[in-house]
Amino acid sequence: MCGIAGVFHHRPDHFVDPQLLVNMAAIQHHRGPDNFGYVSPPELGMGMSHARLSIIDLDEERGRQPHVSPDKNLWLVHNGEFYDFQRIRADLTSRGDRFHSKSDSEIILNLYPRYGMEKTLEHLRGEFAFALFDKNEDCLYLARDRFGVKPLYWTETEEGIVYGSELKVLFAHPSVKREFTPEGTYHQLIQVMVPGTTAFKGVHQVPPGHLIKIQRKEGRLQVHSQKYWDINFPVAGEYIDHHDEQYYIEGVKEQLLEAVQFRLNADVPVGCYLSGGIDSCSILGLSAAVRQDPVKAFTIGFDNQDYDETPIATEMAKMTNAEQIILKLNAEQLYENFSRTIWHTERTIYNTLAVAKLLMSQKVKENNYKVVLTGEGSDELFAGYPAFRKDMFLYGLDDLPASLRKEWQTSLDESNKLFRGAMLPREDFNSKAMSDIVGFTPSCLQNWLHCHNPAMELLNPEWRQQMKNYDAGANIAATFDQSQLDGRHPLDKAQYVWIKTMLEGQILTWGGDRVDMANSMEARPAFLDHHLAKFATQVPPQLRIKGSTEKYVLREAMKGLLPESLYKRQKFAFMAPPAHTDKKKWQSMLILLNEFASEEKVKEAGVLDYQSINNMIKSYEDPDMAPETKVQLDALINHTLGVQILHHHFVAQDIPSLAAKRAEELGWHAH
């Protein structure tokens, strides 16, 4: 819905420059082009700014943020959506509260004084990130939604805390350093990051489901992080004989329908993303049934039939009488927009699907839509990814006959040949540290942890030496809550690990908010409604994956609205064709490598080793290389290119000057 920014100084007598706050809003104009607002009250040592995308309460002045309480004790900036806010507002009004807007954001200013922050968070339903300053307590709260749909970054400078919706917002502040770390760069190369970290020194993310309280005392800021929510699977054995299969099927249907209904609420038109998967088809089917008017459905198509899901998506669009718009993409379009995509993702990408999604959000904007419902989160909750089935077959079915285990494994490998080296590991890899904590190394991480040696080779020699004893598996696993893993079924563990790593760090980042909001478009993932998620965790593992059928309970719940071909089809991973599948794609990638990863540019950045990059490119051109090795190497090349582009965008450029220039171009001035 928006972009937020702010500064919290060590000293209350420090006045925060209003134009700096406006510049921080301007550099994220793409997140909120409809208007901007800022506050820099005297004698409070803090300032906030906001770039607004108007979705709820279109009145420009009434909905403008920051919101301030009538007694000027509370100051709020909010990004995202709170669902069911009308009921909450009505309830609070009946208790004597008064509201000054029709915005969903304002409920925070009334919930917090009445219930306190922890209870307030329990009331909130949706995807959000917000900052709340409490003058009486002299403290700042930074809060992020349960799954991390909306981003929120922060860092501490010599003067205080700087925070914002994107890294570039922090970097617009001249006191924030823009410096890669060896560990951060390495994790960019291997795709999976340590939760809560970034590529940059001292720059953190508020973890999903967390609240950070920053208390100012005697000229110092005390930072306290607190988890308020986590995905919580039952201890293994608690699933037994609770309910029959139909109970779970009906429950999923009921919870998903409610989640969709809430997310169709907006003061602007709402469309749907539509691929050929059960997830987005279910969302479209329910949306079309709920709505009185035809739904606009947006579909990505590729010029390679092996990866293109357009035919099934079109079948679903016809079934629901949706107005379908298909964006067919080729090599030139994907790689010509690669650098622009990295500017928005602020992290590397393993596949040009991120570029495709950025171009799709652009198409949505061209059609005058600001909001779409999406299918993200379904695979996470109902065990849709091929890696989950692999872990289920390996660890979760003790009584499965060896012959049937082999048959299912063969079927899984055969139907996912295109994705080995990415969505499935090309060979088994065990991280001792990960296995010690989880019980095994989940298949979803094996392929990326397996990139350790080539990633180390790509680092500059000094960093390589510095990192020689680094254990990625140990550092990632150390962020997990052991109490959420102990006693859980292996499938639950695999899903927990994915939710903590790949969902937030990939699916919701370069596959979600960042490429959607690049074009001022809000995506609403109905499956990540926390009420639906709570119910989904209660579904027994054997009903999430029944036999060799993934997402069984969801499949049965949505059976009546899906095309038969989709209902019977195995999960097909959604990704763009890798560069090795097409000479044009490979040539387009080489052009980018020559532009951003030339010997001169690599030496200038001082982060990677040019000879190692060269060796990797040459090996990729080997016609005898196995396809799954090429898929993995394709990801590594994309990440290498991404690191160099990150340096170009965020280190080589003067971001504070860029932000000031953007504000001037927009005519956004502090008065």
XYZ file of C-alpha atoms in Angstrom:
671
model
C 0.000 0.000 0.000
C 2.814 2.447 0.767
C 6.393 3.128 1.753
C 7.478 4.285 5.197
C 10.639 5.945 6.499
C 11.937 7.490 9.672
C 14.715 8.572 12.000
C 14.903 8.163 15.777
C 17.757 10.191 17.245
C 19.695 9.475 20.421
C 18.844 12.959 21.696
C 15.314 14.379 21.899
C 16.593 17.927 21.315
C 17.932 16.967 17.878
C 15.720 18.307 15.062
C 15.435 15.921 12.106
C 15.771 17.681 8.740
C 12.280 17.594 7.132
C 13.654 17.657 3.586
C 15.785 14.587 4.341
C 12.595 12.796 5.412
C 10.890 13.888 2.195
C 13.884 12.638 0.173
C 13.555 9.259 1.897
C 9.926 9.169 0.799
C 10.767 10.306 -2.732
C 13.254 7.533 -3.441
C 10.426 5.050 -2.833
C 7.923 7.025 -4.887
C 7.128 3.783 -6.749
C 5.643 2.406 -3.512
C 3.381 5.409 -3.024
C 2.947 7.790 -5.948
C -0.400 9.262 -4.853
C 0.875 11.660 -2.193
C 3.479 12.061 0.545
C 3.588 13.262 4.121
C 6.154 13.882 6.857
C 6.479 15.011 10.469
C 9.483 16.395 12.324
C 8.091 17.677 15.617
C 10.401 19.872 17.727
C 11.974 18.513 20.928
C 11.169 14.882 20.086
C 14.326 13.887 18.208
C 12.406 11.887 15.655
C 10.900 12.240 12.203
C 8.703 10.136 9.923
C 7.729 10.207 6.273
C 5.387 8.294 4.020
C 4.757 7.732 0.308
C 1.103 6.761 -0.178
C -0.593 4.354 -2.562
C -4.300 5.099 -2.043
C -6.348 1.899 -1.754
C -8.510 2.373 1.348
C -9.985 5.890 1.860
C -9.093 7.724 -1.341
C -9.488 11.176 0.235
C -6.024 12.641 -0.300
C -5.846 14.765 2.836
C -7.826 12.524 5.189
C -5.750 9.449 4.374
C -2.380 11.207 4.344
C 0.237 9.852 6.739
C 1.894 10.075 9.228
C -1.225 9.730 11.386
C -1.107 11.616 14.701
C -3.316 11.019 17.731
C -5.474 13.984 18.873
C -3.320 14.452 21.979
C -0.157 14.371 19.800
C 1.217 11.550 21.892
C 1.277 8.901 19.142
C 2.739 9.166 15.632
C 2.259 6.413 13.043
C 3.403 5.408 9.563
C 1.990 2.204 8.113
C 2.536 0.096 4.991
C 0.123 -2.682 4.009
C -3.434 -3.629 4.845
C -5.390 -4.458 7.994
C -8.395 -6.622 7.100
C -11.595 -6.670 9.125
C -10.765 -3.091 10.128
C -14.375 -1.890 9.700
C -15.576 -4.285 12.414
C -12.713 -3.234 14.705
C -13.432 0.450 14.042
C -17.131 -0.042 14.752
C -16.366 -1.900 17.976
C -13.983 0.823 19.160
C -16.482 3.529 18.201
C -19.121 1.817 20.330
C -16.668 2.080 23.234
C -16.360 5.838 22.790
C -13.393 6.140 20.413
C -13.481 8.594 17.519
C -11.826 8.328 14.097
C -10.754 11.085 11.724
C -10.398 9.045 8.535
C -11.776 5.956 6.833
C -8.282 4.494 6.591
C -7.546 1.033 7.986
C -4.240 2.385 9.337
C -5.862 4.600 11.948
C -7.126 1.691 14.071
C -3.581 1.379 15.514
C -3.875 4.776 17.193
C -6.994 3.563 19.015
C -6.053 -0.054 19.708
C -2.641 0.737 21.209
C -3.712 3.092 24.061
C -6.506 0.687 24.990
C -4.708 -2.667 24.793
C -0.950 -2.059 24.628
C 1.255 -3.162 21.730
C 1.269 -6.930 22.279
C -2.534 -7.200 22.435
C -2.857 -4.748 19.534
C -0.843 -7.084 17.317
C -3.219 -9.930 18.156
C -6.099 -7.871 16.718
C -4.319 -7.194 13.417
C -5.095 -9.381 10.423
C -3.279 -8.896 7.149
C 0.098 -7.936 5.730
C 1.764 -4.905 7.260
C 4.827 -3.087 8.491
C 4.506 -0.024 10.698
C 6.397 2.350 12.964
C 4.717 3.871 16.021
C 6.321 6.541 18.195
C 4.998 6.896 21.739
C 5.896 10.322 23.148
C 4.980 9.473 26.764
C 7.128 6.334 26.747
C 9.769 8.010 24.548
C 10.059 4.864 22.458
C 9.663 3.683 18.883
C 8.013 0.424 17.849
C 8.797 -1.307 14.555
C 6.438 -4.187 13.712
C 6.206 -6.574 10.775
C 3.447 -8.986 9.751
C 3.509 -12.666 10.647
C 4.955 -14.056 7.404
C 6.958 -11.017 6.277
C 4.814 -10.065 3.274
C 5.740 -6.415 3.784
C 9.396 -5.407 4.193
C 10.928 -3.324 6.984
C 14.646 -2.535 7.411
C 16.569 -0.695 10.098
C 20.115 0.262 10.998
C 21.873 2.166 13.766
C 24.184 5.066 12.988
C 26.254 7.191 15.331
C 23.228 9.486 15.625
C 20.421 6.967 16.074
C 18.089 4.564 14.253
C 17.146 4.906 10.588
C 14.366 2.693 9.196
C 12.309 2.250 6.065
C 10.462 -0.044 3.685
C 13.461 -0.503 1.390
C 17.240 -0.443 1.676
C 17.472 2.548 -0.654
C 15.343 4.491 1.841
C 17.955 3.913 4.543
C 20.759 4.659 2.081
C 19.148 8.021 1.260
C 20.280 9.092 4.745
C 23.899 10.350 4.494
C 24.895 8.772 7.830
C 24.047 5.223 6.691
C 27.049 3.365 5.301
C 26.666 1.256 2.151
C 29.183 -1.521 2.547
C 29.014 -5.211 1.575
C 30.056 -7.851 4.094
C 31.807 -11.115 3.096
C 29.033 -13.165 4.722
C 26.258 -11.121 3.143
C 27.839 -11.365 -0.310
C 28.381 -15.110 0.046
C 24.711 -15.620 0.936
C 23.666 -13.581 -2.085
C 25.646 -16.056 -4.204
C 24.114 -19.180 -2.667
C 20.545 -17.793 -2.887
C 19.427 -18.557 0.675
C 20.120 -15.859 3.259
C 20.476 -15.912 7.019
C 17.022 -14.705 8.173
C 17.049 -11.099 9.378
C 20.233 -10.158 7.487
C 21.051 -8.285 4.278
C 24.110 -8.018 2.039
C 25.089 -4.791 3.814
C 27.028 -4.170 7.001
C 24.880 -3.279 9.992
C 21.615 -3.271 8.021
C 18.942 -5.563 9.440
C 15.424 -6.675 8.644
C 12.693 -6.814 11.237
C 12.023 -10.583 11.157
C 8.501 -11.738 10.258
C 6.207 -11.971 13.275
C 8.488 -9.722 15.318
C 8.179 -6.455 17.187
C 11.221 -4.282 17.859
C 10.974 -1.791 20.692
C 13.572 1.002 20.720
C 13.607 2.756 24.070
C 15.405 6.070 24.530
C 17.008 6.537 27.935
C 19.571 9.141 28.915
C 20.721 9.808 25.372
C 20.997 6.152 24.425
C 18.771 3.836 22.414
C 18.069 0.365 23.772
C 16.903 -2.083 21.088
C 14.782 -5.053 22.137
C 13.445 -7.609 19.638
C 10.459 -9.776 20.539
C 8.662 -12.530 18.611
C 4.883 -12.150 18.810
C 3.871 -14.971 16.411
C 5.268 -18.101 14.791
C 4.014 -20.895 12.575
C 3.219 -23.658 15.055
C 2.768 -27.256 13.916
C 1.423 -29.751 16.473
C 3.827 -32.159 18.098
C 3.875 -35.425 16.126
C 1.173 -37.770 17.396
C -1.305 -34.999 18.229
C -2.813 -35.356 14.754
C -4.016 -38.924 15.344
C -7.778 -39.659 15.180
C -8.891 -36.084 15.790
C -11.127 -35.672 12.758
C -12.030 -37.392 9.529
C -10.755 -36.268 6.128
C -13.907 -34.319 5.280
C -13.495 -32.093 8.346
C -10.168 -30.815 7.030
C -11.442 -30.413 3.467
C -14.420 -28.322 4.619
C -12.264 -26.353 7.045
C -9.755 -25.388 4.367
C -12.578 -24.335 2.051
C -14.207 -22.188 4.747
C -10.988 -20.518 5.889
C -9.736 -19.796 2.360
C -13.059 -18.315 1.281
C -13.035 -15.968 4.276
C -9.433 -14.935 3.532
C -10.338 -14.179 -0.099
C -13.442 -12.206 0.873
C -11.429 -9.973 3.209
C -8.814 -9.325 0.523
C -11.352 -8.272 -2.073
C -12.173 -5.277 0.147
C -10.764 -2.086 -1.399
C -11.883 1.321 -2.646
C -10.252 0.533 -6.030
C -10.698 -2.418 -8.470
C -9.085 -5.727 -7.429
C -7.752 -8.258 -9.959
C -6.073 -11.676 -9.706
C -2.769 -13.139 -10.803
C -3.407 -16.372 -12.698
C -0.874 -19.082 -13.519
C -1.600 -22.713 -14.318
C -1.360 -23.841 -10.699
C -4.008 -24.891 -8.189
C -3.171 -21.921 -5.959
C -3.947 -18.984 -8.234
C -6.767 -20.894 -9.952
C -8.414 -21.417 -6.547
C -8.087 -17.724 -5.720
C -9.589 -16.733 -9.065
C -12.399 -19.279 -8.765
C -13.423 -18.051 -5.316
C -13.028 -14.370 -6.272
C -15.196 -14.827 -9.358
C -17.881 -16.530 -7.263
C -17.854 -13.805 -4.600
C -17.797 -10.850 -6.977
C -20.756 -9.452 -8.920
C -18.617 -8.307 -11.854
C -16.054 -10.192 -14.000
C -12.582 -10.509 -12.469
C -9.555 -9.262 -14.405
C -6.942 -12.063 -14.500
C -3.270 -11.392 -15.331
C -1.150 -14.268 -16.691
C 2.587 -14.526 -17.453
C 3.507 -16.565 -20.522
C 6.952 -17.632 -21.755
C 8.220 -18.282 -25.278
C 9.274 -21.799 -24.250
C 6.436 -24.327 -24.058
C 8.232 -26.428 -21.430
C 7.854 -23.568 -18.923
C 4.643 -21.943 -20.182
C 1.433 -22.454 -18.169
C -0.789 -20.256 -20.309
C -3.061 -23.032 -21.695
C -4.299 -24.188 -18.266
C -4.587 -20.595 -17.024
C -6.708 -19.740 -20.058
C -8.925 -22.760 -19.412
C -9.513 -21.503 -15.864
C -10.180 -17.943 -17.046
C -12.840 -19.206 -19.457
C -14.470 -21.335 -16.741
C -14.887 -18.266 -14.522
C -15.659 -15.754 -17.291
C -12.625 -13.765 -16.186
C -11.177 -11.060 -18.438
C -7.711 -12.531 -19.014
C -4.671 -10.491 -19.995
C -1.633 -12.551 -21.069
C 1.862 -11.065 -21.022
C 4.082 -13.206 -23.278
C 7.773 -12.669 -22.515
C 10.959 -13.431 -24.448
C 14.704 -13.375 -23.750
C 15.249 -9.745 -24.707
C 12.501 -8.473 -22.403
C 13.744 -10.514 -19.444
C 17.396 -9.503 -19.620
C 16.809 -5.907 -20.710
C 14.955 -5.411 -17.419
C 17.333 -7.442 -15.215
C 19.235 -4.435 -13.825
C 16.023 -2.508 -13.122
C 14.694 -5.532 -11.248
C 17.770 -5.664 -8.979
C 17.237 -1.966 -8.136
C 13.880 -2.997 -6.689
C 14.652 -6.431 -5.199
C 17.805 -5.107 -3.463
C 19.084 -8.666 -3.426
C 20.211 -11.105 -6.098
C 17.827 -13.379 -8.007
C 18.473 -16.939 -9.183
C 15.992 -16.870 -12.057
C 14.480 -14.237 -14.355
C 11.035 -15.069 -12.991
C 11.591 -11.993 -10.793
C 11.953 -9.891 -13.958
C 8.829 -11.491 -15.421
C 6.844 -10.614 -12.300
C 8.102 -7.024 -12.380
C 6.968 -6.737 -16.011
C 3.612 -8.262 -15.082
C 3.037 -5.707 -12.315
C 3.829 -3.049 -14.922
C 1.110 -4.551 -17.141
C -1.329 -4.460 -14.193
C -0.582 -0.772 -13.676
C -1.070 -0.073 -17.401
C -4.557 -1.543 -16.988
C -5.268 0.911 -14.146
C -5.260 -1.709 -11.392
C -3.529 -1.195 -8.041
C -4.428 -4.459 -6.286
C -4.313 -8.160 -7.183
C -4.909 -11.333 -5.194
C -2.176 -13.952 -5.542
C -1.598 -17.635 -4.747
C 1.620 -17.283 -2.739
C 1.701 -19.260 0.491
C -0.302 -22.275 -0.657
C 2.755 -24.445 -1.345
C 4.194 -23.453 2.037
C 1.066 -24.404 4.001
C -0.125 -27.432 2.051
C 3.253 -28.952 1.055
C 3.198 -28.248 -2.670
C 6.869 -28.015 -3.555
C 8.630 -31.106 -4.947
C 11.245 -30.800 -2.189
C 8.507 -31.426 0.399
C 7.427 -34.624 -1.318
C 11.018 -35.795 -1.429
C 11.411 -35.215 2.317
C 8.066 -36.916 2.984
C 9.132 -39.997 1.001
C 12.568 -40.074 2.680
C 11.730 -39.295 6.300
C 7.967 -39.074 6.858
C 6.585 -42.482 5.858
C 8.277 -45.127 8.000
C 5.872 -47.879 6.974
C 6.043 -47.205 3.223
C 7.174 -50.331 1.293
C 10.561 -49.845 -0.385
C 9.130 -50.659 -3.834
C 6.421 -47.992 -3.538
C 8.891 -45.477 -2.105
C 11.109 -46.018 -5.169
C 8.137 -45.742 -7.552
C 6.997 -42.419 -6.049
C 10.534 -41.046 -5.969
C 11.022 -41.950 -9.642
C 7.725 -40.273 -10.545
C 8.744 -37.150 -8.623
C 12.140 -36.957 -10.356
C 10.610 -37.567 -13.777
C 7.955 -34.843 -13.462
C 10.494 -32.305 -12.150
C 13.438 -32.905 -14.491
C 13.383 -29.271 -15.599
C 13.810 -28.050 -12.021
C 16.576 -30.281 -10.690
C 19.406 -27.996 -9.682
C 16.920 -25.396 -8.425
C 13.622 -26.560 -6.876
C 15.085 -30.040 -6.323
C 18.743 -30.738 -5.414
C 20.814 -32.190 -8.239
C 22.446 -34.466 -5.681
C 22.017 -35.107 -1.968
C 23.835 -32.697 0.342
C 24.032 -32.940 4.119
C 24.773 -30.003 6.401
C 25.768 -31.498 9.748
C 24.804 -28.342 11.643
C 21.417 -28.187 9.929
C 20.788 -31.891 10.524
C 21.748 -31.539 14.194
C 19.043 -28.925 14.710
C 16.329 -30.054 12.271
C 17.007 -33.799 12.222
C 17.950 -33.803 8.524
C 18.936 -31.262 5.876
C 15.678 -30.245 4.163
C 15.775 -30.817 0.411
C 14.717 -27.218 -0.244
C 18.083 -25.964 1.065
C 20.360 -28.733 -0.175
C 20.915 -27.350 -3.657
C 21.867 -23.895 -2.379
C 24.090 -25.125 0.465
C 25.717 -27.346 -2.160
C 26.886 -24.138 -3.912
C 29.348 -23.507 -1.062
C 32.576 -24.280 -2.927
C 31.838 -22.391 -6.173
C 30.493 -19.442 -4.154
C 33.687 -19.336 -2.076
C 35.748 -19.405 -5.279
C 33.857 -16.375 -6.556
C 34.716 -14.211 -3.534
C 37.833 -12.064 -3.678
C 40.901 -13.876 -2.227
C 40.979 -11.842 1.000
C 37.342 -12.590 1.800
C 37.771 -16.209 0.747
C 40.514 -16.586 3.336
C 38.448 -14.759 5.929
C 35.473 -17.078 5.275
C 37.371 -20.396 5.061
C 35.674 -21.845 8.165
C 32.244 -20.345 7.515
C 29.304 -22.736 7.854
C 26.184 -21.446 6.088
C 23.990 -24.278 7.377
C 24.962 -23.533 10.972
C 24.307 -19.802 10.669
C 20.915 -20.291 9.039
C 19.839 -23.016 11.468
C 20.892 -20.888 14.461
C 17.998 -18.511 13.688
C 15.367 -21.268 13.989
C 13.294 -21.651 17.146
C 14.202 -25.136 18.389
C 10.929 -25.379 20.296
C 9.054 -25.184 16.963
C 11.046 -28.144 15.611
C 11.267 -30.504 18.567
C 8.871 -33.436 18.303
C 7.464 -32.348 14.938
C 6.774 -34.595 11.962
C 9.514 -34.427 9.265
C 7.122 -32.769 6.791
C 6.285 -30.082 9.359
C 9.996 -29.481 9.882
C 10.622 -29.149 6.142
C 7.760 -26.670 5.800
C 8.915 -24.689 8.848
C 12.430 -24.345 7.402
C 11.108 -23.210 4.029
C 8.788 -20.641 5.645
C 11.669 -19.233 7.678
C 14.085 -19.021 4.737
C 12.803 -19.233 1.180
C 9.279 -17.870 1.691
C 10.366 -14.582 3.259
C 13.758 -14.300 1.561
C 12.663 -15.211 -1.961
C 8.945 -15.764 -2.647
C 7.745 -12.655 -0.794
C 10.768 -10.506 -1.691
C 11.916 -10.815 -5.297
C 8.842 -12.856 -6.164
C 6.404 -10.603 -4.320
C 6.282 -7.179 -2.708
C 9.436 -5.714 -4.207
C 8.624 -6.425 -7.871
C 4.934 -5.671 -7.385
C 5.445 -2.368 -5.593
C 8.074 -1.440 -8.198
C 5.037 -0.498 -10.248
C 2.826 0.778 -7.427
C 0.820 -2.422 -7.245
C -0.195 -4.210 -4.061
C -0.341 -8.016 -4.068
C -2.513 -9.736 -1.455
C -1.621 -13.394 -0.761
C -4.842 -14.840 0.664
C -3.213 -18.148 1.643
C -1.011 -16.279 4.123
C -3.977 -15.224 6.235
C -2.851 -16.300 9.709
C -6.248 -17.795 10.575
C -6.050 -20.046 7.518
C -2.419 -20.834 8.356
C -3.364 -21.908 11.876
C -5.946 -24.315 10.473
C -3.518 -25.607 7.827
C -0.968 -26.590 10.488
C -3.626 -28.839 12.058
C -4.068 -30.814 8.821
C -2.241 -34.158 9.268
C 0.887 -34.535 7.097
C -0.691 -37.568 5.385
C -3.517 -35.323 4.130
C -1.213 -32.561 2.938
C 0.665 -35.164 0.899
C -1.536 -38.231 0.421
C 0.363 -41.030 -1.251
C 2.200 -39.290 -4.074
C -0.342 -36.427 -4.354
C 0.812 -33.067 -3.009
C -1.635 -30.483 -1.581
C -4.240 -33.238 -1.348
C -6.575 -31.534 1.143
C -6.517 -28.235 -0.796
C -7.005 -30.095 -4.064
C -10.139 -31.787 -2.658
C -11.438 -28.551 -1.116
C -11.196 -26.754 -4.472
C -12.118 -29.723 -6.691
C -15.480 -28.271 -7.697
C -14.028 -25.096 -9.212
C -10.851 -26.460 -10.884
C -10.530 -27.764 -14.441
C -10.203 -31.561 -14.328
C -6.807 -31.416 -16.055
C -5.465 -29.203 -13.251
C -7.099 -31.205 -10.470
C -5.282 -34.348 -11.665
C -1.967 -32.680 -12.503
C 1.175 -32.824 -10.334
C 2.689 -29.592 -9.029
C 4.627 -27.803 -11.767
C 7.192 -25.357 -10.413
C 6.777 -21.834 -11.780
C 10.041 -20.418 -13.078
C 11.334 -18.671 -16.188
C 13.378 -20.675 -18.728
C 17.082 -20.664 -17.685
C 19.627 -19.097 -20.057
C 21.000 -22.438 -21.302
C 17.606 -23.315 -22.843
C 17.833 -20.608 -25.500
C 20.753 -19.063 -27.449
C 19.087 -15.645 -27.314
C 18.838 -15.814 -23.531
C 22.473 -16.834 -23.229
C 23.599 -14.001 -25.508
C 21.447 -11.533 -23.563
C 23.021 -12.720 -20.319
C 26.532 -12.354 -21.789
C 25.776 -8.748 -22.762
C 24.849 -8.002 -19.138
C 27.940 -9.789 -17.836
C 30.116 -7.702 -20.148
C 28.427 -4.544 -18.898
C 28.466 -5.195 -15.140
C 31.009 -7.989 -14.585
C 33.849 -6.968 -16.892
C 37.358 -7.240 -15.473
C 37.374 -3.484 -14.884
C 34.003 -3.463 -13.084
C 34.827 -6.493 -10.943
C 38.140 -4.964 -9.821
C 36.436 -1.638 -9.182
C 33.862 -3.264 -6.901
C 36.517 -5.383 -5.185
C 33.985 -7.956 -4.037
C 34.379 -10.907 -6.432
C 37.234 -12.650 -8.258
C 37.219 -12.021 -12.014
C 39.176 -15.135 -12.980
C 36.729 -17.341 -11.113
C 33.812 -15.650 -12.899
C 35.535 -16.267 -16.223
C 36.128 -19.930 -15.398
C 32.475 -20.347 -14.440
C 31.268 -18.826 -17.725
C 33.527 -21.116 -19.762
C 32.370 -24.213 -17.907
C 28.740 -23.227 -18.498
C 29.343 -23.326 -22.246
C 30.389 -26.995 -22.110
C 27.830 -28.861 -24.298
C 28.385 -32.103 -22.360
C 27.443 -30.626 -18.977
C 24.434 -32.345 -17.350
C 21.209 -30.269 -17.542
C 20.745 -30.198 -13.741
C 24.308 -28.855 -13.334
C 23.524 -26.153 -15.871
C 20.362 -25.204 -13.944
C 22.401 -24.797 -10.758
C 25.157 -22.910 -12.578
C 22.588 -20.664 -14.259
C 21.450 -19.623 -10.778
C 25.026 -18.965 -9.681
C 25.692 -16.777 -12.734
C 22.507 -14.797 -12.095
C 23.598 -14.256 -8.486
C 27.088 -13.203 -9.584
C 25.597 -10.704 -11.998
C 23.245 -9.567 -9.240
C 26.102 -8.865 -6.805
C 27.835 -6.675 -9.367
C 24.600 -4.805 -10.142
C 23.906 -4.337 -6.418
C 27.329 -2.708 -6.112
C 26.611 -0.509 -9.132
C 23.219 0.615 -7.783
C 23.848 1.004 -4.073
C 27.579 1.456 -3.473
C 28.946 3.178 -6.582
C 26.022 5.606 -6.816
C 25.527 8.535 -4.419
C 22.131 7.507 -3.038
C 21.528 10.598 -0.820
C 22.040 12.843 -3.872
C 19.858 10.555 -5.972
C 17.060 10.799 -3.382
C 17.331 14.598 -3.245
C 17.205 14.763 -7.039
C 14.136 12.491 -7.115
C 12.328 14.726 -4.613
C 13.134 17.759 -6.751
C 11.827 16.037 -9.897
C 8.578 15.127 -8.127
C 8.173 18.546 -6.589
C 8.106 16.967 -3.128
C 9.329 19.706 -0.793
C 9.230 20.214 2.954
C 7.413 23.409 3.871
